[in-house]
Amino acid sequence: SRNLVIAAAQLGPIPRAESRSSVVIRMMQLMEKAASRGAELVVFPELALTTFFPRWYLQDQKDIDAFFETQMPSEETQPLFEAAIRLGLSFSFGYAEKTQDAKGETRRFNTSVLVGPSGEVLLKYRKIHLPGHSDHEIWRPFQHLEKRYFEVGDLGFPVAEALGGRIGMCICNDRRWPETFRILGLQRAELVLLGYNTPVHYPPAPDHDHLQDFHNHLSMQAGAYQNGAWVVGVAKAGHEEGCDLIGGSCIIAPTGEIAAKCVTLGDEVIVVECDLDRCREIQDNIFNFAAHRQPDQYGLLVEK
Ligand code: ING
């Protein structure tokens, strides 16, 4: 067995007025708790440093850019990197990334990074499936303007050899798309780390509001089972700036079983010892791609 002790560190609501430094203190407290329970890797939510700002239509680019990080680590996030090094922890978290490309153009992405025990970035991912809409839709009780504030990720779905296994990441809405997990599975990912901010209320289909927890776990459990990977899904949860976000952070085995689940809508840590060798039970048998997969039949999958 190749055991990796993993913690899901769920975050409760982050008010708009809460500073990054205050959130970093909460994240370090969760790191301490995870480390005291033997964790080697701590997984934090999507956009973990600020409130989920795509819920608002913001017109002034200065107001929008206040939610973005222009460097990682920064002065406010450096303590998080130092705490992880002191505790011998690896960690992943999501943040809004504002960067200059080779041509000097400003780019903005919904990003996550995996940071190793010496503070080095082992893997970086930029969200590809951006849900919601791009214009102010005043009929909605709240907006979901990720298509307005972020570009589609340009790093693909990378898998890194790290922490003794093959690790991939995705972000929130990505988990609902089978292609996400299959692309990672085709690279033999053994562990998929993801964070999410998922409102209970989904304005285009309010009759589905009561299904949000079910669809959350259905998507991640299917992804885990169909690709034989451990999946760690971590919520920003609770009543945040007038919007109820689901919790249900969990650690899912390659069999699709939920090994542990958060039971509150606040800051909460769950820890599981994950045997990465258990991926073989699925990847060598029911989903042995070499033996059973028929890519010649799947052409439609990549047509526009
Ligand atoms: N949030 C939501 C998610 O995909 C959403 C958007 C909510 C889509 C409910 C469908 C139903 O979990 C993010 N940030 O993608």
CSV table of C-alpha atoms and ligand atoms in Angstrom, one decimal:
chain,number,residue,atom,x,y,z
A,1,SER,CA,0.0,0.0,0.0
A,2,ARG,CA,1.0,3.6,-0.7
A,3,ASN,CA,-0.7,5.5,2.1
A,4,LEU,CA,-1.2,9.3,1.9
A,5,VAL,CA,-3.1,10.9,4.8
A,6,ILE,CA,-5.3,13.6,3.3
A,7,ALA,CA,-7.4,16.3,5.0
A,8,ALA,CA,-10.3,18.1,3.4
A,9,ALA,CA,-10.3,21.6,5.0
A,10,GLN,CA,-13.8,23.0,4.4
A,11,LEU,CA,-14.2,26.8,4.9
A,12,GLY,CA,-17.4,28.4,6.2
A,13,PRO,CA,-18.6,31.8,4.8
A,14,ILE,CA,-16.1,34.5,4.0
A,15,PRO,CA,-17.8,38.0,4.2
A,16,ARG,CA,-16.8,40.5,1.6
A,17,ALA,CA,-15.2,42.6,4.4
A,18,GLU,CA,-13.0,39.8,5.7
A,19,SER,CA,-9.4,40.4,5.0
A,20,ARG,CA,-7.1,37.8,3.3
A,21,SER,CA,-5.0,37.8,6.5
A,22,SER,CA,-8.0,36.8,8.5
A,23,VAL,CA,-8.9,34.0,6.1
A,24,VAL,CA,-5.3,32.9,6.1
A,25,ILE,CA,-5.4,32.6,9.9
A,26,ARG,CA,-8.5,30.4,9.6
A,27,MET,CA,-6.7,28.3,7.0
A,28,MET,CA,-3.6,27.9,9.2
A,29,GLN,CA,-5.9,26.9,12.2
A,30,LEU,CA,-7.3,24.2,9.9
A,31,MET,CA,-3.8,23.2,8.9
A,32,GLU,CA,-2.8,22.8,12.5
A,33,LYS,CA,-5.8,20.6,13.3
A,34,ALA,CA,-5.2,18.5,10.2
A,35,ALA,CA,-1.5,18.1,11.1
A,36,SER,CA,-2.4,17.1,14.7
A,37,ARG,CA,-4.5,14.3,13.1
A,38,GLY,CA,-1.6,13.0,11.0
A,39,ALA,CA,-2.5,14.7,7.7
A,40,GLU,CA,0.3,15.1,5.0
A,41,LEU,CA,-1.8,16.9,2.5
A,42,VAL,CA,-4.5,19.5,3.1
A,43,VAL,CA,-7.1,20.5,0.5
A,44,PHE,CA,-8.9,23.9,0.6
A,45,PRO,CA,-11.8,25.2,-1.5
A,46,GLU,CA,-12.0,27.1,-4.8
A,47,LEU,CA,-11.4,30.9,-4.4
A,48,ALA,CA,-10.4,30.2,-0.8
A,49,LEU,CA,-9.0,33.7,0.0
A,50,THR,CA,-12.1,35.8,-0.5
A,51,THR,CA,-15.9,35.8,-0.7
A,52,PHE,CA,-17.3,34.3,-3.8
A,53,PHE,CA,-17.4,37.6,-5.7
A,54,PRO,CA,-18.9,36.3,-9.0
A,55,ARG,CA,-22.3,36.5,-7.3
A,56,TRP,CA,-22.2,40.3,-7.9
A,57,TYR,CA,-22.2,42.4,-11.1
A,58,LEU,CA,-19.2,44.7,-10.5
A,59,GLN,CA,-18.6,47.5,-13.0
A,60,ASP,CA,-15.4,49.1,-11.7
A,61,GLN,CA,-12.3,47.0,-12.7
A,62,LYS,CA,-10.6,48.2,-9.5
A,63,ASP,CA,-13.4,46.6,-7.4
A,64,ILE,CA,-13.1,43.4,-9.4
A,65,ASP,CA,-9.3,43.3,-9.2
A,66,ALA,CA,-9.4,43.7,-5.4
A,67,PHE,CA,-10.4,40.0,-5.4
A,68,PHE,CA,-7.4,38.8,-7.5
A,69,GLU,CA,-3.9,37.8,-6.5
A,70,THR,CA,-1.1,39.3,-8.6
A,71,GLN,CA,1.6,37.1,-7.1
A,72,MET,CA,1.7,33.7,-5.2
A,73,PRO,CA,2.8,33.7,-2.5
A,74,SER,CA,2.0,37.3,-1.6
A,75,GLU,CA,2.6,39.1,1.6
A,76,GLU,CA,-0.8,38.0,2.9
A,77,THR,CA,-0.5,34.4,1.8
A,78,GLN,CA,3.2,33.9,2.7
A,79,PRO,CA,2.3,32.9,6.3
A,80,LEU,CA,0.2,30.0,4.9
A,81,PHE,CA,3.2,28.7,3.0
A,82,GLU,CA,5.4,29.1,6.1
A,83,ALA,CA,2.9,27.3,8.3
A,84,ALA,CA,2.8,24.4,5.8
A,85,ILE,CA,6.6,24.1,5.8
A,86,ARG,CA,6.7,24.2,9.6
A,87,LEU,CA,4.1,21.5,9.8
A,88,GLY,CA,5.6,19.4,7.0
A,89,LEU,CA,2.4,19.7,5.0
A,90,SER,CA,1.5,19.9,1.3
A,91,PHE,CA,-1.6,21.8,0.5
A,92,SER,CA,-3.9,22.9,-2.4
A,93,PHE,CA,-6.1,25.9,-2.6
A,94,GLY,CA,-8.0,28.0,-5.1
A,95,TYR,CA,-7.6,31.8,-5.8
A,96,ALA,CA,-8.4,34.4,-8.5
A,97,GLU,CA,-5.2,34.8,-10.5
A,98,LYS,CA,-4.3,38.0,-12.4
A,99,THR,CA,-1.2,37.7,-14.4
A,100,GLN,CA,0.7,39.2,-17.4
A,101,ASP,CA,1.3,36.8,-20.3
A,102,ALA,CA,4.4,36.8,-22.6
A,103,LYS,CA,2.9,39.6,-24.8
A,104,GLY,CA,2.3,41.7,-21.7
A,105,GLU,CA,-1.5,41.1,-21.9
A,106,THR,CA,-3.4,41.0,-18.5
A,107,ARG,CA,-5.1,37.6,-18.0
A,108,ARG,CA,-7.5,36.6,-15.3
A,109,PHE,CA,-8.2,32.9,-14.3
A,110,ASN,CA,-10.0,30.9,-11.6
A,111,THR,CA,-6.8,29.1,-10.5
A,112,SER,CA,-5.7,26.4,-8.0
A,113,VAL,CA,-2.2,25.3,-7.0
A,114,LEU,CA,-0.7,22.3,-5.2
A,115,VAL,CA,2.2,23.3,-2.9
A,116,GLY,CA,4.8,20.8,-1.7
A,117,PRO,CA,6.2,20.4,1.8
A,118,SER,CA,9.1,22.8,1.0
A,119,GLY,CA,6.7,25.5,-0.3
A,120,GLU,CA,7.3,24.8,-4.0
A,121,VAL,CA,4.3,24.9,-6.4
A,122,LEU,CA,4.1,21.3,-7.7
A,123,LEU,CA,1.0,21.7,-9.9
A,124,LYS,CA,-1.1,24.6,-11.2
A,125,TYR,CA,-4.6,24.5,-12.8
A,126,ARG,CA,-6.8,27.1,-14.4
A,127,LYS,CA,-10.6,26.4,-14.4
A,128,ILE,CA,-11.8,25.3,-17.8
A,129,HIS,CA,-15.6,24.8,-17.4
A,130,LEU,CA,-16.8,28.3,-16.4
A,131,PRO,CA,-20.5,28.2,-15.4
A,132,GLY,CA,-23.0,30.9,-15.3
A,133,HIS,CA,-23.2,33.9,-17.7
A,134,SER,CA,-21.3,37.0,-18.8
A,135,ASP,CA,-23.8,39.8,-18.6
A,136,HIS,CA,-25.8,41.3,-15.7
A,137,GLU,CA,-29.0,39.3,-15.6
A,138,ILE,CA,-31.2,41.3,-13.3
A,139,TRP,CA,-33.9,38.6,-13.1
A,140,ARG,CA,-31.5,36.5,-10.9
A,141,PRO,CA,-31.6,37.0,-7.1
A,142,PHE,CA,-27.8,36.8,-7.4
A,143,GLN,CA,-25.4,36.6,-10.3
A,144,HIS,CA,-22.9,33.9,-11.4
A,145,LEU,CA,-20.5,35.9,-13.5
A,146,GLU,CA,-17.5,33.6,-13.8
A,147,LYS,CA,-17.7,34.0,-17.6
A,148,ARG,CA,-17.3,37.7,-17.1
A,149,TYR,CA,-14.5,37.8,-14.6
A,150,PHE,CA,-12.3,34.8,-15.8
A,151,GLU,CA,-11.0,33.4,-19.0
A,152,VAL,CA,-11.1,29.7,-19.8
A,153,GLY,CA,-8.1,28.0,-18.4
A,154,ASP,CA,-5.1,27.5,-20.8
A,155,LEU,CA,-3.1,24.8,-18.9
A,156,GLY,CA,-5.2,21.8,-19.8
A,157,PHE,CA,-5.9,19.1,-17.1
A,158,PRO,CA,-2.3,18.3,-16.0
A,159,VAL,CA,-1.3,15.4,-13.8
A,160,ALA,CA,1.9,15.6,-11.7
A,161,GLU,CA,3.9,12.8,-10.1
A,162,ALA,CA,4.0,14.1,-6.5
A,163,LEU,CA,3.6,12.9,-2.9
A,164,GLY,CA,4.2,9.4,-4.0
A,165,GLY,CA,1.3,9.3,-6.5
A,166,ARG,CA,-0.2,10.8,-9.7
A,167,ILE,CA,-2.2,13.9,-8.7
A,168,GLY,CA,-4.6,16.0,-10.8
A,169,MET,CA,-6.8,19.0,-10.0
A,170,CYS,CA,-10.0,20.5,-11.2
A,171,ILE,CA,-12.3,23.3,-9.9
A,172,CYS,CA,-16.0,23.3,-9.0
A,173,ASN,CA,-18.1,23.1,-12.2
A,174,ASP,CA,-15.4,21.0,-13.8
A,175,ARG,CA,-16.5,18.1,-11.6
A,176,ARG,CA,-19.9,17.9,-13.3
A,177,TRP,CA,-18.3,17.2,-16.7
A,178,PRO,CA,-17.2,13.6,-17.2
A,179,GLU,CA,-14.6,14.7,-19.7
A,180,THR,CA,-12.7,16.4,-16.8
A,181,PHE,CA,-12.2,13.1,-14.9
A,182,ARG,CA,-11.7,11.1,-18.0
A,183,ILE,CA,-8.8,13.3,-19.2
A,184,LEU,CA,-7.2,13.0,-15.8
A,185,GLY,CA,-8.0,9.2,-15.8
A,186,LEU,CA,-6.3,8.8,-19.2
A,187,GLN,CA,-3.2,10.3,-17.6
A,188,ARG,CA,-3.6,7.7,-14.8
A,189,ALA,CA,-4.4,10.1,-12.0
A,190,GLU,CA,-4.8,8.4,-8.7
A,191,LEU,CA,-6.0,11.5,-6.8
A,192,VAL,CA,-8.1,14.4,-7.9
A,193,LEU,CA,-8.2,17.5,-5.7
A,194,LEU,CA,-11.0,20.1,-6.2
A,195,GLY,CA,-12.7,22.9,-4.4
A,196,TYR,CA,-16.2,24.4,-5.0
A,197,ASN,CA,-18.5,27.3,-4.2
A,198,THR,CA,-22.0,25.9,-5.0
A,199,PRO,CA,-25.1,27.9,-4.2
A,200,VAL,CA,-28.1,25.9,-3.1
A,201,HIS,CA,-30.4,28.0,-5.3
A,202,TYR,CA,-29.8,27.5,-9.1
A,203,PRO,CA,-31.9,30.3,-10.6
A,204,PRO,CA,-32.4,28.7,-14.1
A,205,ALA,CA,-33.8,25.6,-12.5
A,206,PRO,CA,-35.1,26.3,-9.0
A,207,ASP,CA,-36.9,22.9,-8.9
A,208,HIS,CA,-33.4,21.4,-8.7
A,209,ASP,CA,-32.4,23.3,-5.6
A,210,HIS,CA,-33.1,20.3,-3.3
A,211,LEU,CA,-30.8,18.2,-5.6
A,212,GLN,CA,-27.6,20.2,-5.2
A,213,ASP,CA,-26.1,17.9,-2.5
A,214,PHE,CA,-27.1,14.8,-4.5
A,215,HIS,CA,-25.7,16.2,-7.8
A,216,ASN,CA,-22.5,17.3,-6.0
A,217,HIS,CA,-21.7,13.8,-4.7
A,218,LEU,CA,-23.1,12.0,-7.8
A,219,SER,CA,-20.7,13.9,-10.0
A,220,MET,CA,-17.6,13.3,-7.8
A,221,GLN,CA,-18.4,9.7,-6.9
A,222,ALA,CA,-19.0,8.9,-10.6
A,223,GLY,CA,-15.7,10.6,-11.5
A,224,ALA,CA,-13.8,8.6,-8.9
A,225,TYR,CA,-15.3,5.2,-9.8
A,226,GLN,CA,-15.2,5.6,-13.6
A,227,ASN,CA,-11.5,6.5,-13.4
A,228,GLY,CA,-10.4,4.6,-10.3
A,229,ALA,CA,-9.1,7.6,-8.5
A,230,TRP,CA,-9.4,9.1,-5.0
A,231,VAL,CA,-11.4,12.4,-5.2
A,232,VAL,CA,-11.2,15.1,-2.5
A,233,GLY,CA,-14.0,17.7,-2.9
A,234,VAL,CA,-13.9,20.7,-0.6
A,235,ALA,CA,-16.6,23.4,-0.1
A,236,LYS,CA,-16.7,27.0,0.7
A,237,ALA,CA,-19.9,26.5,2.6
A,238,GLY,CA,-22.7,28.3,4.5
A,239,HIS,CA,-24.6,31.5,4.3
A,240,GLU,CA,-22.2,33.9,2.6
A,241,GLU,CA,-23.2,37.5,1.8
A,242,GLY,CA,-26.9,36.5,1.6
A,243,CYS,CA,-26.3,33.3,-0.5
A,244,ASP,CA,-26.5,29.8,0.9
A,245,LEU,CA,-23.7,27.6,-0.3
A,246,ILE,CA,-23.8,23.8,0.0
A,247,GLY,CA,-21.3,21.9,2.2
A,248,GLY,CA,-20.8,18.2,1.9
A,249,SER,CA,-17.0,18.3,1.6
A,250,CYS,CA,-15.8,14.7,1.3
A,251,ILE,CA,-13.0,12.3,0.5
A,252,ILE,CA,-14.1,9.6,-2.0
A,253,ALA,CA,-12.4,6.2,-2.6
A,254,PRO,CA,-11.6,4.8,-6.1
A,255,THR,CA,-14.6,2.5,-5.6
A,256,GLY,CA,-16.9,5.6,-5.5
A,257,GLU,CA,-17.6,5.2,-1.8
A,258,ILE,CA,-17.6,8.3,0.4
A,259,ALA,CA,-14.9,7.6,3.0
A,260,ALA,CA,-15.5,10.8,5.1
A,261,LYS,CA,-17.8,13.8,4.8
A,262,CYS,CA,-18.1,17.1,6.6
A,263,VAL,CA,-21.2,17.5,8.7
A,264,THR,CA,-21.3,21.3,9.3
A,265,LEU,CA,-21.4,24.4,7.0
A,266,GLY,CA,-18.4,26.0,8.7
A,267,ASP,CA,-14.7,25.6,9.0
A,268,GLU,CA,-14.2,21.8,9.4
A,269,VAL,CA,-11.5,19.2,8.9
A,270,ILE,CA,-12.0,15.6,7.9
A,271,VAL,CA,-9.0,13.2,7.5
A,272,VAL,CA,-8.6,9.9,5.7
A,273,GLU,CA,-5.6,7.6,5.2
A,274,CYS,CA,-5.8,7.0,1.4
A,275,ASP,CA,-4.1,3.9,0.0
A,276,LEU,CA,-3.2,5.0,-3.6
A,277,ASP,CA,-2.6,1.4,-4.5
A,278,ARG,CA,-6.4,0.8,-4.2
A,279,CYS,CA,-6.7,2.6,-7.6
A,280,ARG,CA,-5.5,-0.6,-9.1
A,281,GLU,CA,-8.7,-2.4,-8.0
A,282,ILE,CA,-10.6,-0.3,-10.6
A,283,GLN,CA,-7.9,0.7,-13.1
A,284,ASP,CA,-6.7,-2.9,-13.6
A,285,ASN,CA,-10.2,-4.4,-13.8
A,286,ILE,CA,-13.6,-2.9,-14.6
A,287,PHE,CA,-12.0,0.3,-16.0
A,288,ASN,CA,-8.9,-1.2,-17.5
A,289,PHE,CA,-8.8,1.3,-20.4
A,290,ALA,CA,-6.3,-0.8,-22.5
A,291,ALA,CA,-8.5,-3.9,-22.3
A,292,HIS,CA,-12.0,-2.4,-22.5
A,293,ARG,CA,-12.0,1.2,-23.9
A,294,GLN,CA,-13.0,1.7,-27.5
A,295,PRO,CA,-11.7,5.2,-28.5
A,296,ASP,CA,-12.4,4.5,-32.2
A,297,GLN,CA,-16.1,4.8,-31.3
A,298,TYR,CA,-15.8,8.0,-29.4
A,299,GLY,CA,-15.1,10.6,-32.1
A,300,LEU,CA,-18.2,12.6,-31.3
A,301,LEU,CA,-16.6,13.4,-27.9
A,302,VAL,CA,-14.2,15.9,-29.3
A,303,GLU,CA,-16.3,17.4,-32.1
A,304,LYS,CA,-17.5,21.0,-31.6
B,1,ING,N1,-20.4,26.8,-8.9
B,1,ING,C1,-21.5,26.0,-9.3
B,1,ING,C2,-21.0,24.6,-9.6
B,1,ING,O1,-20.9,24.2,-10.7
B,1,ING,C3,-23.5,25.7,-10.4
B,1,ING,C4,-22.3,26.5,-10.4
B,1,ING,C5,-24.3,25.6,-9.3
B,1,ING,C6,-23.8,24.9,-11.5
B,1,ING,C7,-25.4,24.7,-9.3
B,1,ING,C8,-24.9,24.1,-11.5
B,1,ING,C9,-25.7,24.0,-10.4
B,1,ING,O2,-20.9,23.8,-8.6
B,1,ING,C10,-19.2,27.0,-9.5
B,1,ING,N2,-18.4,27.9,-8.9
B,1,ING,O3,-18.9,26.4,-10.5
